[in-house]
Short mmCIF file of the C-alpha atoms (twelve columns), coordinates in Angstrom:
data_MODEL
# 
_entry.id   MODEL 
# 
loop_
_atom_site.group_PDB 
_atom_site.id 
_atom_site.type_symbol 
_atom_site.label_atom_id 
_atom_site.label_alt_id 
_atom_site.label_comp_id 
_atom_site.label_asym_id 
_atom_site.label_seq_id 
_atom_site.Cartn_x 
_atom_site.Cartn_y 
_atom_site.Cartn_z 
_atom_site.pdbx_PDB_model_num 
ATOM 1   C CA . UNK A 1   110.349 52.318 -18.463 1 
ATOM 2   C CA . UNK A 2   109.878 53.443 -14.872 1 
ATOM 3   C CA . UNK A 3   107.040 53.183 -12.398 1 
ATOM 4   C CA . UNK A 4   105.185 56.023 -10.748 1 
ATOM 5   C CA . UNK A 5   103.195 56.210 -7.550  1 
ATOM 6   C CA . UNK A 6   99.522  55.989 -8.516  1 
ATOM 7   C CA . UNK A 7   97.967  55.972 -5.043  1 
ATOM 8   C CA . UNK A 8   98.946  56.061 -1.403  1 
ATOM 9   C CA . UNK A 9   96.918  53.970 1.037   1 
ATOM 10  C CA . UNK A 10  96.823  55.405 4.546   1 
ATOM 11  C CA . UNK A 11  95.293  53.702 7.583   1 
ATOM 12  C CA . UNK A 12  93.012  56.066 9.475   1 
ATOM 13  C CA . UNK A 13  91.004  55.947 12.671  1 
ATOM 14  C CA . UNK A 14  88.510  58.326 11.027  1 
ATOM 15  C CA . UNK A 15  88.711  58.077 7.216   1 
ATOM 16  C CA . UNK A 16  85.922  60.645 6.683   1 
ATOM 17  C CA . UNK A 17  87.689  63.329 8.723   1 
ATOM 18  C CA . UNK A 18  91.067  62.573 7.185   1 
ATOM 19  C CA . UNK A 19  89.633  62.554 3.652   1 
ATOM 20  C CA . UNK A 20  88.026  65.948 4.322   1 
ATOM 21  C CA . UNK A 21  91.307  67.320 5.717   1 
ATOM 22  C CA . UNK A 22  93.509  66.118 2.848   1 
ATOM 23  C CA . UNK A 23  90.918  67.158 0.250   1 
ATOM 24  C CA . UNK A 24  91.099  70.717 1.594   1 
ATOM 25  C CA . UNK A 25  94.906  70.653 1.851   1 
ATOM 26  C CA . UNK A 26  95.468  69.334 -1.673  1 
ATOM 27  C CA . UNK A 27  92.381  70.600 -3.503  1 
ATOM 28  C CA . UNK A 28  91.268  66.992 -4.046  1 
ATOM 29  C CA . UNK A 29  87.739  65.619 -4.311  1 
ATOM 30  C CA . UNK A 30  86.198  62.336 -3.246  1 
ATOM 31  C CA . UNK A 31  86.511  59.775 -6.038  1 
ATOM 32  C CA . UNK A 32  84.819  56.834 -4.416  1 
ATOM 33  C CA . UNK A 33  84.032  54.736 -1.374  1 
ATOM 34  C CA . UNK A 34  84.458  51.024 -0.795  1 
ATOM 35  C CA . UNK A 35  82.248  48.707 1.266   1 
ATOM 36  C CA . UNK A 36  85.017  48.441 3.885   1 
ATOM 37  C CA . UNK A 37  84.789  52.203 4.555   1 
ATOM 38  C CA . UNK A 38  87.828  53.215 2.520   1 
ATOM 39  C CA . UNK A 39  87.592  56.592 0.793   1 
ATOM 40  C CA . UNK A 40  89.641  57.521 -2.275  1 
ATOM 41  C CA . UNK A 41  90.380  61.169 -2.987  1 
ATOM 42  C CA . UNK A 42  92.213  62.690 -5.923  1 
ATOM 43  C CA . UNK A 43  92.532  65.633 -8.276  1 
ATOM 44  C CA . UNK A 44  89.200  66.912 -9.628  1 
ATOM 45  C CA . UNK A 45  88.503  66.010 -13.231 1 
ATOM 46  C CA . UNK A 46  91.388  63.530 -13.352 1 
ATOM 47  C CA . UNK A 47  91.042  60.955 -10.606 1 
ATOM 48  C CA . UNK A 48  92.938  57.700 -10.537 1 
ATOM 49  C CA . UNK A 49  95.513  57.306 -13.277 1 
ATOM 50  C CA . UNK A 50  96.407  60.970 -13.582 1 
ATOM 51  C CA . UNK A 51  99.853  62.480 -13.035 1 
ATOM 52  C CA . UNK A 52  99.242  63.007 -9.291  1 
ATOM 53  C CA . UNK A 53  98.700  60.069 -6.933  1 
ATOM 54  C CA . UNK A 54  95.342  59.556 -5.295  1 
ATOM 55  C CA . UNK A 55  94.996  58.928 -1.556  1 
ATOM 56  C CA . UNK A 56  92.999  56.026 -0.156  1 
ATOM 57  C CA . UNK A 57  92.045  56.504 3.486   1 
ATOM 58  C CA . UNK A 58  91.399  53.066 4.891   1 
ATOM 59  C CA . UNK A 59  89.678  52.481 8.244   1 
ATOM 60  C CA . UNK A 60  91.862  50.954 10.932  1 
ATOM 61  C CA . UNK A 61  91.627  50.745 14.693  1 
ATOM 62  C CA . UNK A 62  95.070  49.145 15.025  1 
ATOM 63  C CA . UNK A 63  97.384  51.197 17.214  1 
ATOM 64  C CA . UNK A 64  100.419 52.612 15.469  1 
ATOM 65  C CA . UNK A 65  103.484 50.763 16.814  1 
ATOM 66  C CA . UNK A 66  105.994 53.604 16.545  1 
ATOM 67  C CA . UNK A 67  107.210 56.199 14.113  1 
ATOM 68  C CA . UNK A 68  105.567 56.247 10.694  1 
ATOM 69  C CA . UNK A 69  107.770 55.030 7.873   1 
ATOM 70  C CA . UNK A 70  106.404 57.661 5.488   1 
ATOM 71  C CA . UNK A 71  105.673 61.352 5.718   1 
ATOM 72  C CA . UNK A 72  104.288 63.732 3.135   1 
ATOM 73  C CA . UNK A 73  105.965 67.012 2.248   1 
ATOM 74  C CA . UNK A 74  103.648 69.678 0.878   1 
ATOM 75  C CA . UNK A 75  104.345 73.133 -0.516  1 
ATOM 76  C CA . UNK A 76  101.959 76.004 -1.136  1 
ATOM 77  C CA . UNK A 77  101.209 76.689 -4.786  1 
ATOM 78  C CA . UNK A 78  99.306  79.967 -4.514  1 
ATOM 79  C CA . UNK A 79  100.404 81.727 -1.305  1 
ATOM 80  C CA . UNK A 80  103.461 82.283 0.840   1 
ATOM 81  C CA . UNK A 81  104.605 79.793 3.450   1 
ATOM 82  C CA . UNK A 82  103.272 81.712 6.464   1 
ATOM 83  C CA . UNK A 83  99.802  82.007 4.946   1 
ATOM 84  C CA . UNK A 84  99.807  78.301 4.090   1 
ATOM 85  C CA . UNK A 85  100.908 77.386 7.603   1 
ATOM 86  C CA . UNK A 86  97.984  79.333 9.051   1 
ATOM 87  C CA . UNK A 87  95.581  77.703 6.579   1 
ATOM 88  C CA . UNK A 88  96.742  74.189 7.484   1 
ATOM 89  C CA . UNK A 89  96.552  74.899 11.215  1 
ATOM 90  C CA . UNK A 90  93.017  76.242 10.747  1 
ATOM 91  C CA . UNK A 91  92.088  72.985 8.955   1 
ATOM 92  C CA . UNK A 92  93.172  70.974 12.003  1 
ATOM 93  C CA . UNK A 93  96.864  70.266 11.462  1 
ATOM 94  C CA . UNK A 94  98.986  70.436 14.599  1 
ATOM 95  C CA . UNK A 95  102.603 71.405 15.059  1 
ATOM 96  C CA . UNK A 96  104.834 68.390 15.707  1 
ATOM 97  C CA . UNK A 97  108.295 68.113 17.193  1 
ATOM 98  C CA . UNK A 98  110.626 65.694 15.450  1 
ATOM 99  C CA . UNK A 99  113.809 67.213 16.813  1 
ATOM 100 C CA . UNK A 100 113.913 70.462 14.877  1 
ATOM 101 C CA . UNK A 101 116.508 73.024 15.948  1 
ATOM 102 C CA . UNK A 102 114.310 76.049 15.287  1 
ATOM 103 C CA . UNK A 103 116.472 77.290 12.430  1 
ATOM 104 C CA . UNK A 104 114.738 75.269 9.714   1 
ATOM 105 C CA . UNK A 105 112.964 77.040 6.861   1 
ATOM 106 C CA . UNK A 106 110.103 74.497 7.026   1 
ATOM 107 C CA . UNK A 107 107.509 73.314 9.527   1 
ATOM 108 C CA . UNK A 108 106.535 69.870 10.774  1 
ATOM 109 C CA . UNK A 109 102.811 69.325 11.140  1 
ATOM 110 C CA . UNK A 110 100.689 66.331 12.062  1 
ATOM 111 C CA . UNK A 111 97.319  65.713 10.462  1 
ATOM 112 C CA . UNK A 112 94.164  65.623 12.633  1 
ATOM 113 C CA . UNK A 113 94.244  61.791 12.863  1 
ATOM 114 C CA . UNK A 114 97.819  61.630 14.159  1 
ATOM 115 C CA . UNK A 115 98.077  60.250 17.656  1 
ATOM 116 C CA . UNK A 116 101.201 62.216 18.568  1 
# 
């Protein structure tokens, strides 16, 4: 038997804004809130325990001490890549430079809470 990722917990300076952003990006809905300000989002009608992981946006004011150890790759499911890029930028994503050459067939974006 193998394990699967059931949820990803992400520290956020503004959990509400980040939950709204990722809900729009992924088509997720809010599943719940904790007393500490954490917000869990996940697939509508499925929630925690389904085949897709949920995201928990947890409040944190700690500065990030360097490069993140995790990044999320997303792919459009109902439109071409250029249309999806424009949609994500309109939602508040920003282009990010991680040393691309310019010949890649993908884009690097930072979410609205990213400091760099």
